[in-house]
CSV table of C-alpha atoms and ligand atoms in Angstrom, one decimal:
chain,number,residue,atom,x,y,z
A,1,MET,CA,13.5,22.5,-6.0
A,2,HIS,CA,9.8,22.8,-7.0
A,3,PHE,CA,7.3,23.0,-4.3
A,4,PHE,CA,4.2,23.3,-6.4
A,5,GLU,CA,2.0,20.9,-8.2
A,6,THR,CA,2.3,20.7,-12.0
A,7,ASP,CA,-0.8,21.2,-14.1
A,8,GLU,CA,-0.9,17.5,-14.7
A,9,GLN,CA,-0.6,16.6,-11.0
A,10,ALA,CA,-3.4,19.1,-10.2
A,11,MET,CA,-5.6,17.5,-12.9
A,12,ILE,CA,-5.0,14.0,-11.6
A,13,ARG,CA,-5.8,15.1,-8.0
A,14,GLU,CA,-9.1,16.6,-9.2
A,15,LEU,CA,-10.0,13.6,-11.2
A,16,VAL,CA,-9.4,11.2,-8.3
A,17,ARG,CA,-11.0,13.5,-5.8
A,18,ASP,CA,-14.1,13.6,-7.9
A,19,PHE,CA,-14.2,9.8,-8.2
A,20,ALA,CA,-13.6,9.3,-4.5
A,21,GLU,CA,-16.3,11.8,-3.4
A,22,SER,CA,-18.9,10.7,-6.0
A,23,VAL,CA,-18.4,7.0,-6.0
A,24,LEU,CA,-16.4,5.7,-2.9
A,25,SER,CA,-18.0,8.0,-0.3
A,26,VAL,CA,-21.4,6.5,-1.1
A,27,THR,CA,-20.5,3.0,-0.1
A,28,VAL,CA,-17.5,3.3,2.1
A,29,LYS,CA,-19.4,3.1,5.4
A,30,GLN,CA,-21.5,0.1,4.4
A,31,ARG,CA,-18.5,-1.8,3.1
A,32,ASP,CA,-16.6,-1.0,6.3
A,33,SER,CA,-19.3,-2.5,8.4
A,34,THR,CA,-19.8,-5.6,6.2
A,35,GLN,CA,-16.1,-6.1,5.3
A,36,SER,CA,-17.0,-6.2,1.6
A,37,PRO,CA,-14.3,-5.5,-0.9
A,38,PRO,CA,-15.0,-2.6,-3.3
A,39,LEU,CA,-15.5,-4.7,-6.4
A,40,GLU,CA,-18.1,-2.6,-8.2
A,41,GLU,CA,-16.2,0.5,-7.3
A,42,TRP,CA,-13.0,-1.1,-8.8
A,43,GLN,CA,-14.9,-1.6,-12.1
A,44,GLU,CA,-15.9,2.0,-12.2
A,45,PHE,CA,-12.4,3.1,-11.3
A,46,LEU,CA,-11.0,1.3,-14.3
A,47,ASP,CA,-12.8,3.9,-16.5
A,48,LEU,CA,-10.3,6.5,-15.2
A,49,GLY,CA,-7.4,4.6,-16.7
A,50,LEU,CA,-5.2,4.9,-13.7
A,51,GLN,CA,-4.7,1.2,-12.9
A,52,GLY,CA,-1.7,1.1,-15.2
A,53,VAL,CA,0.3,4.1,-13.9
A,54,THR,CA,3.4,1.9,-13.1
A,55,ILE,CA,3.2,0.0,-16.4
A,56,PRO,CA,5.1,1.1,-19.5
A,57,GLU,CA,3.0,2.3,-22.5
A,58,GLN,CA,4.1,-0.7,-24.7
A,59,TYR,CA,2.2,-3.0,-22.4
A,60,GLY,CA,-0.9,-0.8,-22.3
A,61,GLY,CA,0.0,1.3,-19.3
A,62,THR,CA,-0.4,5.0,-18.7
A,63,PRO,CA,2.7,6.0,-16.8
A,64,VAL,CA,2.6,9.1,-14.6
A,65,ASP,CA,5.3,10.7,-12.5
A,66,ASP,CA,5.9,9.3,-9.0
A,67,ILE,CA,4.5,12.3,-7.2
A,68,SER,CA,1.2,11.8,-9.2
A,69,GLU,CA,1.1,8.2,-8.1
A,70,SER,CA,1.3,9.3,-4.5
A,71,ILE,CA,-1.4,12.0,-5.1
A,72,ILE,CA,-3.7,9.3,-6.5
A,73,ILE,CA,-3.3,7.1,-3.4
A,74,GLU,CA,-3.6,10.2,-1.0
A,75,GLU,CA,-6.8,11.3,-2.7
A,76,LEU,CA,-8.3,7.7,-2.5
A,77,ALA,CA,-7.4,7.4,1.1
A,78,ARG,CA,-8.8,10.8,2.0
A,79,VAL,CA,-12.2,9.2,1.5
A,80,ASP,CA,-11.6,5.4,1.5
A,81,PRO,CA,-8.3,4.0,2.9
A,82,SER,CA,-9.4,0.4,2.0
A,83,PHE,CA,-9.7,1.3,-1.7
A,84,ALA,CA,-6.4,3.1,-1.5
A,85,VAL,CA,-4.5,0.1,-0.3
A,86,MET,CA,-6.2,-2.1,-2.9
A,87,TYR,CA,-4.9,0.2,-5.5
A,88,CYS,CA,-1.5,0.7,-3.9
A,89,VAL,CA,-0.8,-3.0,-3.9
A,90,HIS,CA,-2.1,-3.5,-7.4
A,91,VAL,CA,0.1,-0.7,-9.0
A,92,GLY,CA,3.0,-0.9,-6.6
A,93,LEU,CA,3.8,-4.3,-5.1
A,94,CYS,CA,2.4,-6.3,-8.0
A,95,SER,CA,2.5,-4.4,-11.4
A,96,MET,CA,5.6,-2.4,-10.8
A,97,THR,CA,7.5,-5.4,-9.5
A,98,ILE,CA,6.7,-7.3,-12.7
A,99,ALA,CA,7.5,-4.3,-14.8
A,100,LEU,CA,10.9,-3.9,-13.1
A,101,HIS,CA,12.0,-7.5,-12.7
A,102,GLY,CA,10.1,-9.4,-15.4
A,103,ASP,CA,11.5,-10.6,-18.7
A,104,GLU,CA,9.9,-9.7,-22.0
A,105,GLU,CA,7.7,-12.7,-22.0
A,106,GLN,CA,6.5,-12.2,-18.5
A,107,LYS,CA,5.8,-8.5,-19.1
A,108,SER,CA,3.9,-9.1,-22.3
A,109,LYS,CA,1.8,-11.8,-20.7
A,110,TYR,CA,0.9,-10.2,-17.4
A,111,LEU,CA,1.1,-6.4,-17.6
A,112,PRO,CA,-1.7,-6.0,-20.1
A,113,ARG,CA,-3.9,-8.2,-17.9
A,114,LEU,CA,-3.2,-5.9,-14.9
A,115,VAL,CA,-4.0,-2.9,-17.0
A,116,ALA,CA,-7.3,-4.6,-18.1
A,117,GLY,CA,-8.3,-4.6,-14.4
A,118,GLU,CA,-7.4,-8.1,-13.2
A,119,VAL,CA,-6.5,-7.5,-9.6
A,120,GLY,CA,-2.8,-7.9,-8.5
A,121,ALA,CA,-1.4,-8.9,-5.1
A,122,TYR,CA,1.9,-9.5,-3.4
A,123,SER,CA,2.5,-12.3,-0.9
A,124,LEU,CA,5.6,-12.3,1.3
A,125,SER,CA,4.5,-12.6,4.9
A,126,GLU,CA,3.8,-15.8,6.8
A,127,SER,CA,2.6,-16.5,10.3
A,128,GLY,CA,6.2,-16.8,11.5
A,129,ALA,CA,7.8,-14.5,9.0
A,130,GLY,CA,6.4,-10.9,9.0
A,131,THR,CA,9.1,-8.5,10.2
A,132,ASP,CA,11.7,-11.3,9.7
A,133,ALA,CA,10.9,-11.9,6.1
A,134,ALA,CA,13.9,-14.1,5.5
A,135,ALA,CA,12.5,-16.6,7.9
A,136,MET,CA,9.8,-17.6,5.4
A,137,SER,CA,9.0,-21.3,5.5
A,138,CYS,CA,7.1,-21.6,2.2
A,139,ARG,CA,9.1,-24.0,-0.1
A,140,ALA,CA,9.5,-24.5,-3.8
A,141,LYS,CA,11.0,-27.5,-5.6
A,142,LEU,CA,11.5,-28.1,-9.3
A,143,ASN,CA,9.6,-31.1,-10.5
A,144,ASP,CA,11.4,-34.0,-12.2
A,145,ALA,CA,10.4,-32.9,-15.7
A,146,GLY,CA,11.9,-29.4,-15.0
A,147,THR,CA,8.7,-27.7,-16.1
A,148,HIS,CA,7.2,-26.5,-12.9
A,149,TYR,CA,8.1,-25.4,-9.4
A,150,VAL,CA,5.9,-27.2,-6.8
A,151,LEU,CA,5.1,-24.8,-4.0
A,152,ASN,CA,4.0,-25.8,-0.5
A,153,GLY,CA,3.2,-23.6,2.6
A,154,GLU,CA,1.0,-21.0,3.9
A,155,LYS,CA,1.2,-17.2,3.3
A,156,MET,CA,-0.5,-14.7,5.5
A,157,TRP,CA,-1.9,-11.1,5.5
A,158,VAL,CA,-2.3,-11.0,1.7
A,159,THR,CA,-4.0,-7.8,0.7
A,160,ASN,CA,-6.4,-8.3,-2.2
A,161,GLY,CA,-5.9,-12.1,-1.5
A,162,THR,CA,-9.4,-13.4,-2.3
A,163,GLN,CA,-9.8,-11.2,-5.4
A,164,ALA,CA,-6.3,-11.2,-6.9
A,165,ARG,CA,-5.8,-13.1,-10.2
A,166,ILE,CA,-2.1,-12.3,-10.5
A,167,LEU,CA,0.3,-12.4,-7.5
A,168,VAL,CA,4.0,-11.9,-6.9
A,169,LEU,CA,4.6,-14.6,-4.3
A,170,PHE,CA,7.8,-15.6,-2.5
A,171,ALA,CA,9.0,-19.0,-1.5
A,172,LYS,CA,12.4,-20.7,-0.9
A,173,ASP,CA,13.8,-22.9,-3.7
A,174,VAL,CA,15.2,-25.9,-1.7
A,175,ASP,CA,17.6,-26.8,-4.5
A,176,HIS,CA,19.3,-23.4,-4.7
A,177,ALA,CA,23.0,-23.3,-3.7
A,178,ASP,CA,22.3,-20.6,-1.0
A,179,TYR,CA,19.4,-22.5,0.6
A,180,GLY,CA,20.3,-23.2,4.2
A,181,GLU,CA,23.5,-21.2,3.8
A,182,LYS,CA,22.2,-17.6,4.0
A,183,ARG,CA,19.2,-16.8,6.2
A,184,HIS,CA,17.3,-15.7,3.0
A,185,GLY,CA,19.1,-18.3,0.9
A,186,GLY,CA,17.0,-19.7,-2.0
A,187,SER,CA,14.3,-16.9,-1.7
A,188,THR,CA,12.6,-16.8,-5.1
A,189,ALA,CA,9.9,-14.5,-6.5
A,190,PHE,CA,7.2,-16.3,-8.6
A,191,ILE,CA,4.3,-14.9,-10.6
A,192,VAL,CA,1.4,-17.0,-9.5
A,193,GLU,CA,-2.1,-17.0,-10.9
A,194,SER,CA,-5.0,-17.8,-8.6
A,195,GLY,CA,-6.1,-20.4,-11.1
A,196,PHE,CA,-3.0,-22.5,-10.8
A,197,PRO,CA,-3.6,-26.0,-9.4
A,198,GLY,CA,-2.9,-26.2,-5.7
A,199,PHE,CA,-3.6,-22.5,-5.1
A,200,ASN,CA,-6.2,-22.1,-2.4
A,201,VAL,CA,-7.6,-19.1,-0.5
A,202,GLY,CA,-7.7,-19.7,3.2
A,203,LYS,CA,-9.1,-17.7,6.2
A,204,LYS,CA,-10.3,-14.1,5.5
A,205,GLU,CA,-9.2,-11.8,8.4
A,206,ASP,CA,-11.7,-10.0,10.5
A,207,LYS,CA,-9.9,-6.7,11.1
A,208,LEU,CA,-10.0,-3.6,13.3
A,209,GLY,CA,-9.6,-1.2,10.3
A,210,ILE,CA,-9.4,-1.1,6.5
A,211,ARG,CA,-12.2,-3.6,6.7
A,212,SER,CA,-13.3,-3.2,3.1
A,213,SER,CA,-9.8,-4.2,2.0
A,214,ASP,CA,-9.7,-7.9,1.6
A,215,THR,CA,-7.0,-9.7,3.6
A,216,CYS,CA,-6.5,-13.4,3.7
A,217,THR,CA,-4.3,-16.4,4.1
A,218,LEU,CA,-3.2,-18.4,1.0
A,219,ILE,CA,-2.7,-22.1,1.2
A,220,LEU,CA,-0.3,-23.7,-1.3
A,221,GLU,CA,-0.7,-27.4,-1.7
A,222,ASP,CA,1.6,-28.7,-4.4
A,223,CYS,CA,0.9,-25.5,-6.3
A,224,MET,CA,2.2,-25.9,-9.8
A,225,VAL,CA,4.0,-22.8,-11.0
A,226,PRO,CA,5.6,-22.9,-14.5
A,227,VAL,CA,9.4,-22.4,-14.5
A,228,GLU,CA,9.0,-19.4,-16.8
A,229,ASN,CA,7.1,-17.6,-14.0
A,230,VAL,CA,10.2,-17.1,-11.9
A,231,LEU,CA,11.2,-13.5,-11.7
A,232,LYS,CA,14.9,-12.9,-12.4
A,233,GLY,CA,15.9,-16.5,-11.7
A,234,SER,CA,15.9,-18.7,-8.6
A,235,GLY,CA,17.5,-17.3,-5.5
A,236,ASN,CA,17.1,-13.6,-6.3
A,237,GLY,CA,13.8,-13.2,-4.5
A,238,PHE,CA,14.8,-11.4,-1.3
A,239,ALA,CA,16.3,-8.4,-3.1
A,240,ILE,CA,13.2,-8.2,-5.2
A,241,ALA,CA,11.0,-8.4,-2.1
A,242,MET,CA,12.9,-5.6,-0.4
A,243,ASN,CA,13.0,-3.4,-3.6
A,244,ALA,CA,9.2,-3.8,-4.0
A,245,LEU,CA,8.8,-2.7,-0.4
A,246,ASP,CA,11.0,0.3,-0.9
A,247,ASN,CA,8.7,1.3,-3.7
A,248,SER,CA,5.4,0.6,-2.0
A,249,ARG,CA,6.2,2.0,1.4
A,250,ILE,CA,5.9,5.4,-0.2
A,251,GLY,CA,2.4,4.4,-1.3
A,252,ILE,CA,1.5,3.4,2.3
A,253,ALA,CA,2.9,6.8,3.4
A,254,ALA,CA,0.6,8.4,0.9
A,255,GLN,CA,-2.3,6.4,2.2
A,256,ALA,CA,-1.5,7.5,5.8
A,257,LEU,CA,-1.3,11.1,4.5
A,258,GLY,CA,-4.8,10.8,2.9
A,259,ILE,CA,-6.2,9.3,6.2
A,260,ALA,CA,-4.8,12.2,8.2
A,261,GLN,CA,-6.2,14.7,5.7
A,262,GLY,CA,-9.6,13.1,5.7
A,263,ALA,CA,-9.8,13.0,9.5
A,264,PHE,CA,-8.5,16.6,9.7
A,265,GLU,CA,-11.1,18.0,7.3
A,266,SER,CA,-13.9,16.2,9.2
A,267,ALA,CA,-12.7,17.7,12.5
A,268,LEU,CA,-12.2,21.2,10.9
A,269,ARG,CA,-15.8,21.2,9.5
A,270,TYR,CA,-17.2,20.1,12.8
A,271,ALA,CA,-15.2,22.6,14.8
A,272,HIS,CA,-16.6,25.4,12.6
A,273,GLU,CA,-20.2,24.2,13.1
A,274,ARG,CA,-20.4,23.1,16.7
A,275,GLU,CA,-21.0,25.8,19.3
A,276,ALA,CA,-20.1,25.8,22.9
A,277,PHE,CA,-20.0,28.7,25.4
A,278,GLY,CA,-21.5,31.0,22.8
A,279,LYS,CA,-19.1,30.5,19.9
A,280,VAL,CA,-18.0,27.8,17.5
A,281,ILE,CA,-15.4,25.5,19.1
A,282,ALA,CA,-12.8,26.3,16.4
A,283,HIS,CA,-12.5,29.6,18.1
A,284,HIS,CA,-11.8,28.1,21.5
A,285,GLN,CA,-8.1,28.5,22.0
A,286,MET,CA,-7.3,24.8,22.8
A,287,ILE,CA,-9.2,23.5,19.7
A,288,THR,CA,-7.6,26.2,17.5
A,289,ALA,CA,-4.2,25.0,18.6
A,290,TYR,CA,-5.1,21.3,18.0
A,291,LEU,CA,-6.2,22.2,14.4
A,292,ALA,CA,-3.1,24.3,13.7
A,293,ASP,CA,-0.9,21.4,14.9
A,294,MET,CA,-2.8,18.9,12.9
A,295,ALA,CA,-2.5,21.0,9.7
A,296,THR,CA,1.2,21.5,10.3
A,297,GLN,CA,1.9,17.9,10.9
A,298,ILE,CA,0.0,16.9,7.8
A,299,GLU,CA,1.9,19.4,5.7
A,300,ALA,CA,5.2,18.0,6.9
A,301,ALA,CA,4.1,14.5,6.1
A,302,ARG,CA,3.1,15.6,2.6
A,303,LEU,CA,6.5,17.1,1.9
A,304,MET,CA,8.2,13.9,3.0
A,305,VAL,CA,5.9,11.7,0.9
A,306,TYR,CA,6.4,13.8,-2.2
A,307,ARG,CA,10.1,14.1,-1.7
A,308,ALA,CA,10.4,10.3,-1.3
A,309,SER,CA,8.4,9.9,-4.5
A,310,ALA,CA,10.8,12.3,-6.3
A,311,VAL,CA,13.9,10.4,-5.0
A,312,LYS,CA,12.3,7.1,-6.2
A,313,GLN,CA,11.7,8.6,-9.6
A,314,GLU,CA,15.3,9.8,-9.8
A,315,HIS,CA,16.5,6.4,-8.8
A,316,TYR,CA,14.8,4.7,-11.7
A,317,GLU,CA,15.1,7.4,-14.4
A,318,ASN,CA,18.6,8.7,-13.7
A,319,ALA,CA,20.2,5.9,-11.7
A,320,GLY,CA,20.0,8.1,-8.6
A,321,PRO,CA,20.7,6.6,-5.1
A,322,ARG,CA,18.3,4.0,-3.7
A,323,HIS,CA,15.2,5.5,-2.0
A,324,SER,CA,15.1,3.0,0.9
A,325,LYS,CA,15.8,5.6,3.6
A,326,GLU,CA,13.4,8.2,2.2
A,327,ALA,CA,10.6,5.7,1.8
A,328,SER,CA,11.0,4.4,5.3
A,329,MET,CA,11.2,8.0,6.8
A,330,ALA,CA,8.0,9.0,4.9
A,331,LYS,CA,6.1,5.9,6.0
A,332,LEU,CA,7.3,6.3,9.6
A,333,PHE,CA,6.4,9.9,9.8
A,334,ALA,CA,3.1,9.8,7.8
A,335,GLY,CA,2.0,6.7,9.7
A,336,ASP,CA,2.5,8.4,13.1
A,337,THR,CA,0.8,11.5,11.7
A,338,ALA,CA,-2.3,9.5,10.6
A,339,MET,CA,-2.6,7.9,14.0
A,340,TRP,CA,-2.1,11.2,15.9
A,341,VAL,CA,-4.3,13.4,13.7
A,342,SER,CA,-7.2,10.9,13.6
A,343,GLU,CA,-7.0,10.6,17.4
A,344,ARG,CA,-7.1,14.4,17.8
A,345,ALA,CA,-10.0,14.5,15.3
A,346,ILE,CA,-12.0,12.2,17.6
A,347,GLN,CA,-11.1,14.4,20.6
A,348,ILE,CA,-12.4,17.5,18.8
A,349,LEU,CA,-15.7,15.7,17.9
A,350,GLY,CA,-16.0,14.4,21.5
A,351,GLY,CA,-18.8,11.9,22.0
A,352,TYR,CA,-19.8,12.2,18.3
A,353,GLY,CA,-16.3,11.3,17.3
A,354,TYR,CA,-16.7,8.0,19.1
A,355,THR,CA,-19.7,7.0,17.1
A,356,THR,CA,-20.1,5.7,13.6
A,357,ASP,CA,-22.2,8.8,12.7
A,358,PHE,CA,-19.0,10.5,11.7
A,359,PRO,CA,-16.1,9.1,9.7
A,360,VAL,CA,-13.3,10.0,12.2
A,361,GLU,CA,-13.6,6.8,14.2
A,362,ARG,CA,-13.1,4.9,10.9
A,363,PHE,CA,-10.1,6.9,10.0
A,364,PHE,CA,-8.7,6.2,13.5
A,365,ARG,CA,-9.2,2.5,13.0
A,366,ASP,CA,-7.8,2.6,9.5
A,367,ALA,CA,-4.8,4.7,10.6
A,368,LYS,CA,-3.4,2.0,12.9
A,369,ILE,CA,-2.4,-0.4,10.1
A,370,THR,CA,-0.2,2.2,8.5
A,371,GLN,CA,2.1,1.7,11.5
A,372,ILE,CA,2.2,-2.0,11.0
A,373,TYR,CA,2.0,-3.3,7.4
A,374,GLU,CA,4.7,-3.1,4.7
A,375,GLY,CA,7.2,-3.0,7.6
A,376,THR,CA,6.3,-2.0,11.1
A,377,GLN,CA,7.5,1.4,12.4
A,378,GLU,CA,10.3,-0.6,14.1
A,379,VAL,CA,11.4,-2.0,10.8
A,380,GLN,CA,11.4,1.5,9.2
A,381,ARG,CA,13.8,2.6,12.0
A,382,ILE,CA,16.0,-0.4,11.2
A,383,VAL,CA,16.2,0.6,7.6
A,384,ILE,CA,16.8,4.3,8.4
A,385,SER,CA,19.4,3.5,11.0
A,386,ARG,CA,21.3,1.3,8.5
A,387,ALA,CA,21.3,4.2,6.0
A,388,ILE,CA,22.7,6.8,8.4
A,389,GLN,CA,25.9,5.3,9.5
A,390,PRO,CA,28.9,7.7,9.8
B,401,COS,N1,16.8,-3.4,-2.1
B,401,COS,C1,17.5,-4.4,-2.7
B,401,COS,N2,18.1,-5.4,-2.0
B,401,COS,C2,18.1,-5.3,-0.7
B,401,COS,C3,17.4,-4.3,0.0
B,401,COS,C4,16.8,-3.3,-0.8
B,401,COS,N3,16.1,-2.3,-0.2
B,401,COS,N4,17.5,-4.5,1.4
B,401,COS,C5,18.3,-5.6,1.5
B,401,COS,N5,18.6,-6.1,0.3
B,401,COS,C6,19.4,-7.3,0.0
B,401,COS,C7,20.7,-7.2,0.7
B,401,COS,O1,21.7,-6.5,-0.2
B,401,COS,C8,21.1,-8.6,0.9
B,401,COS,O2,21.6,-9.2,-0.3
B,401,COS,P1,22.6,-10.5,-0.4
B,401,COS,O3,21.7,-11.5,-0.9
B,401,COS,O4,23.6,-10.0,-1.3
B,401,COS,O5,23.1,-10.8,1.0
B,401,COS,C9,19.8,-9.3,1.3
B,401,COS,O6,18.8,-8.4,0.7
B,401,COS,C10,19.5,-9.4,2.7
B,401,COS,O7,19.5,-8.1,3.3
B,401,COS,P2,19.6,-7.9,4.9
B,401,COS,O8,20.8,-8.7,5.4
B,401,COS,O9,19.5,-6.5,5.2
B,401,COS,O10,18.3,-8.7,5.4
B,401,COS,P3,17.7,-8.7,6.8
B,401,COS,O11,17.1,-10.1,7.0
B,401,COS,O12,18.6,-8.2,7.9
B,401,COS,O13,16.4,-7.7,6.6
B,401,COS,C11,14.8,-6.1,7.4
B,401,COS,C12,16.1,-6.8,7.6
B,401,COS,C13,14.1,-6.0,8.7
B,401,COS,C14,15.1,-4.7,6.8
B,401,COS,C15,13.9,-6.8,6.4
B,401,COS,O14,13.7,-8.2,6.7
B,401,COS,C16,12.5,-6.2,6.2
B,401,COS,O15,12.3,-5.2,5.6
B,401,COS,N6,11.5,-6.8,7.0
B,401,COS,C17,10.1,-6.3,6.9
B,401,COS,C18,9.4,-7.0,5.8
B,401,COS,C19,8.1,-6.4,5.6
B,401,COS,O16,7.9,-5.2,5.3
B,401,COS,N7,7.0,-7.2,5.7
B,401,COS,C20,5.7,-6.8,5.4
B,401,COS,C21,5.3,-7.3,4.1
B,401,COS,S1,3.9,-6.5,3.5
B,401,COS,S2,2.4,-7.1,4.6
């Protein structure tokens, strides 16, 4: 077991920290208040060459180890959780899903475009199918010529939805043998481009947190998707969706870890500056204890996130066991840590923590979503409990 960062991991952390502090921190507050996506920041980020970390070199990617991927997300979220989730969805749910499940033609066509900076997204949820993903009502039907699937329905909660050019999107093929037989029967994964006829962006959500992350509804009205854009054949979509979430839940856990770290550092700084009763509040026993507990909780979350990342890498590189349980445990624990630590941070700052003058109220609002998206905390417990049978 190795509990220390490699030189490469330390270098990546420094690179991303520098970007986050010098670029993202300048605009994060304004973008949060106006709900503007970080488009210029994304263009600057592309210079770092980290948008292709889940894409093999032959398609232009720059693969890194899985702990490094989590470190990147953690460092982005420490300053700007909205940018972190934009990145997490691009590299995880979209790029990696195509890299894992795409055929040669699909990979050659789409992966270089994702490396070039076209934004990726993933679209599974619907108004009546969030936790119960198998209940999706979006339908796909092959046209008479056999050239295109025609997609109809509405998808919801799509991160990067208004900006994405390339999406991994799920619908049920009504002609598949399992359609109507199994609950998830006919579920099919499609690579959809935002320019395809019948693809429309719907309502943009007005959210409590991660307000600079763009979240919207998609409306598919006879959306024409070429047959060659089906991932792994019709009917195999549900397993692809679940596998993508196993991968990406570790990214959300890393995002939660970064949120907790950012909130903690803010509270720590404040506690060492603010005086009450003749000494800095960090030296008042109750605040000291809060800070110690926060630091301990964060360190535990960090170990779980990095270990889940290592188990994921082992799964793909050496056919190790699936990482579903570790991913869900990391997300469950880190999500609760982000929520708890950011709440304590507000408590330490008192009235100031409740204002927008300090970033802790933003971290608090941003933390909440990590207990909800990519599977609620309740879903993580279902996945974990299924994996710990006697
Ligand atoms: N990897 C690969 N395949 C998987 C898998 C995984 N992690 N988990 C399940 N599958 C496969 C199963 O093997 C089964 O395959 P068959 O076609 O051979 O039957 C199929 O998927 C159905 O699995 P299961 O019966 O477990 O499906 P459920 O409907 O019971 O799924 C949960 C239950 C709650 C775990 C699932 O619906 C889920 O994760 N929901 C949350 C979805 C989510 O995170 N939404 C947010 C999206 S991002 S905003």
